[in-house]
């Protein structure tokens, strides 16, 4: 795809078709507030670019029946979501529906060269499966702050070797299509907004609890990235002035008390101290513990595991309570690997937020788990690149 | 003024003339990206409404010299800033320059009827002074959350008797002009953005430390009011899980540890416990202490007063550090009555934020005192109503 919309009207039409599927000219006219003749001009120009195609006759609204219009069925976007310990690659159509999705374990600390080798192998596998011949654009998320205009990670604490690496440029050359790069948590928020629990919500934030903790912020329907691209970096908000030593050098950071990594550490300590037979036997078996082990132990009724989840939820809720007071969102979404801890975690977060924030801010505030799971990031990545391509050139 | 701009171009031209003063047609054309002929049409229509007037010949740019255009010199806006213990009323011209400004002590707990009586008396005094014959619009700030579209305070904790009072409607009838209502802290932020330290900054927040503590948030140049109008309500963010009992029912809220009210309480306790001769003699003299007394005692070298300011700054900084991590602003402004505590307070806030937030967020982050002092709120109020009037009807 080399064509781009020539003006804001065309961009608006493309996004409408992306988000609500095939539409009649009459329906489109109602939505975009263009005169019939101007709409016809813009639609005809879009048909000429090949970005949209005619798609059968629309349902009759009386009078002459009009043709449905849809985005070109051959458009393909790549969504790539690089986590700390795994990578997801998916292919979507122009409506951002996932046509193929692969997940592989991976260590982001291996650096960009090794990680991209794996990503490209996964892309090749997806192409071989027949869901795509080529790609019209790719979005990619990385687990750290990004200088958004350039698509370059900047001082990412858990990504040694990535600082300043030209992700956008390198990947664009390899794939031969336009690429946009963002922080993984921003993409999770965009994914839930596109196809998940945050559809039609204008102001919300999405807390991702994985190896670390981050937060994607949406204001007025748009991702808020902040002045240096580090907005949502809530893992180092202090929850206890006398708290645990954190890797960042401070004391009592949220991440030092709760995150996938902290939870695994605490669970292993409990197993070794013989406080939890359930966790001990799991540690014996696999040599290490993860959030998933804690979830399983909790499900089996293990009191120590349940306490770890509840305490972590309370710490997280303490931070979220402050952010709710500050930002007054319409929705809070909890996502990431640790959502395997499920409703015990959610209940604990909710209790803390509803207790600590003022009633005016929490009266109608849903706090919910994300709906898309591992598909959130890749969906958000496809949305990111399509937003870019469906903007005036 | 009954005329309103007929379209977005006219609105843009009016705001341009407000923010940068008289302009030649040629300069305006450069700014708004309209063809010469379209610009001429819009300017002529604005001249017909009387909102703008011709204002002498512009400097030559070669060729035929064009007339300068300016906003009608007779336009007058009222800015009203209701605090917990005082009220400010000011009159501005269309460029939002203050032509007259009165401040009076007042207790917001006396309720809207008594407060408006005083406000209207002050408005009368300003009118009698000759700065205005009538008013084209008024903006008003109140120290609590506001349901913005209706202009009605909602569950304001320190404003008994105001809950649901139709401020906008009542004042509009009394003054005979359009009125807009907002939270006082949002107006402080808009004032500093219009004419103070935050000019040209797109993403910042403004912490107002007065009787209580609140925060005005600007995202992409626009005030972020939140889903229920309570965004920025940071006074009840927890700074210490084992901290002081707060009036809201929770423990360790920022306001319970530091605000004008908490500072006065702590200073009086120190005076009575004989820990500070300086504060004791001030308490003896006036029967009570305020933030201003603490500032004076600190300036006189009183160690207890200095410690109170430093501790308060550290608590405030602790909260701001978290918000900086979350929001990644380009600027943090500290304002409100307690800024009399000056650089001791500021230094203590800065130390905490720079220590606790990640370097990526604080690397280029100025934390500064507001520039406008008591004029910030009334300037913001005039900006609020002019934004409304300079929008397409």
XYZ file of C-alpha atoms in Angstrom, chain A residues 145 154-155 157 203 205 215 217 219 224-234 236-241 248 250 315 318 321-331 352 355-358 360-361 364, chain B residues 145 154-155 157 203 205 215 217 219 224-234 236-241 248 250 315 318 321-331 352 355-358 360-361 364:
98
model
C 9.732 4.291 26.977
C 15.057 5.648 25.122
C 16.794 4.584 28.333
C 15.541 0.024 32.155
C -10.783 8.884 29.232
C -6.132 4.150 31.841
C 0.155 2.226 32.565
C -3.297 6.615 29.432
C -7.293 11.272 27.150
C -1.183 10.512 26.191
C 2.548 9.831 25.834
C 3.886 12.741 27.859
C 6.614 15.241 27.191
C 9.436 12.705 26.895
C 7.374 9.599 26.106
C 7.517 8.236 29.638
C 3.923 8.914 30.718
C 2.408 5.959 32.550
C 5.692 4.867 34.094
C 4.022 4.100 37.428
C 8.405 3.499 40.571
C 5.691 5.428 42.361
C 6.418 5.110 46.060
C 3.940 3.046 48.056
C 5.881 2.975 51.308
C 8.589 5.434 52.345
C 16.123 1.973 40.692
C 14.849 4.301 45.757
C -0.354 -1.952 46.907
C -3.066 2.327 46.604
C -6.396 5.359 43.994
C -4.060 8.327 43.743
C -4.158 8.285 39.959
C -7.955 8.096 39.984
C -8.083 11.181 42.216
C -5.726 12.992 39.857
C -7.134 11.911 36.516
C -10.816 11.101 37.218
C -11.066 8.455 34.470
C -14.238 6.818 33.194
C -12.716 3.343 33.398
C -8.383 -0.155 48.016
C -11.924 3.083 50.001
C -9.226 5.616 49.264
C -10.465 7.795 46.403
C -13.252 10.318 46.877
C -17.205 11.728 43.281
C -14.359 10.109 41.331
C -19.445 5.346 38.488
C -15.570 20.245 41.829
C -21.155 19.158 42.932
C -20.535 17.760 46.406
C -16.432 19.337 50.602
C 1.194 19.548 28.949
C -0.105 20.737 35.868
C -4.342 20.534 40.930
C -4.238 19.649 34.600
C -3.269 18.183 28.284
C -8.550 18.079 31.588
C -11.615 18.061 33.860
C -12.155 14.317 34.079
C -15.237 12.183 33.760
C -17.134 13.776 36.652
C -15.276 17.088 36.854
C -13.140 16.039 39.798
C -9.787 15.607 38.033
C -6.928 17.161 40.000
C -8.477 16.433 43.370
C -5.126 15.411 44.840
C -6.744 13.122 49.484
C -3.984 11.121 47.888
C -2.419 9.031 50.631
C 1.114 9.988 51.658
C 1.370 7.727 54.686
C -0.747 4.632 55.359
C -12.557 12.645 54.776
C -9.195 8.097 55.657
C 4.939 15.470 51.506
C 6.073 12.860 47.295
C 6.658 12.716 42.121
C 4.010 10.058 41.545
C 1.992 12.343 39.281
C 5.100 13.255 37.308
C 5.811 9.549 36.717
C 2.223 9.037 35.590
C 1.705 12.144 33.480
C 5.222 13.121 32.312
C 4.444 16.857 32.127
C 6.609 19.545 30.560
C 6.221 21.837 33.572
C 11.630 15.067 46.600
C 14.905 12.090 43.896
C 11.818 9.987 43.466
C 10.759 10.241 39.820
C 12.742 8.584 37.065
C 13.619 10.420 31.928
C 10.583 12.242 33.320
C 14.055 18.680 31.608
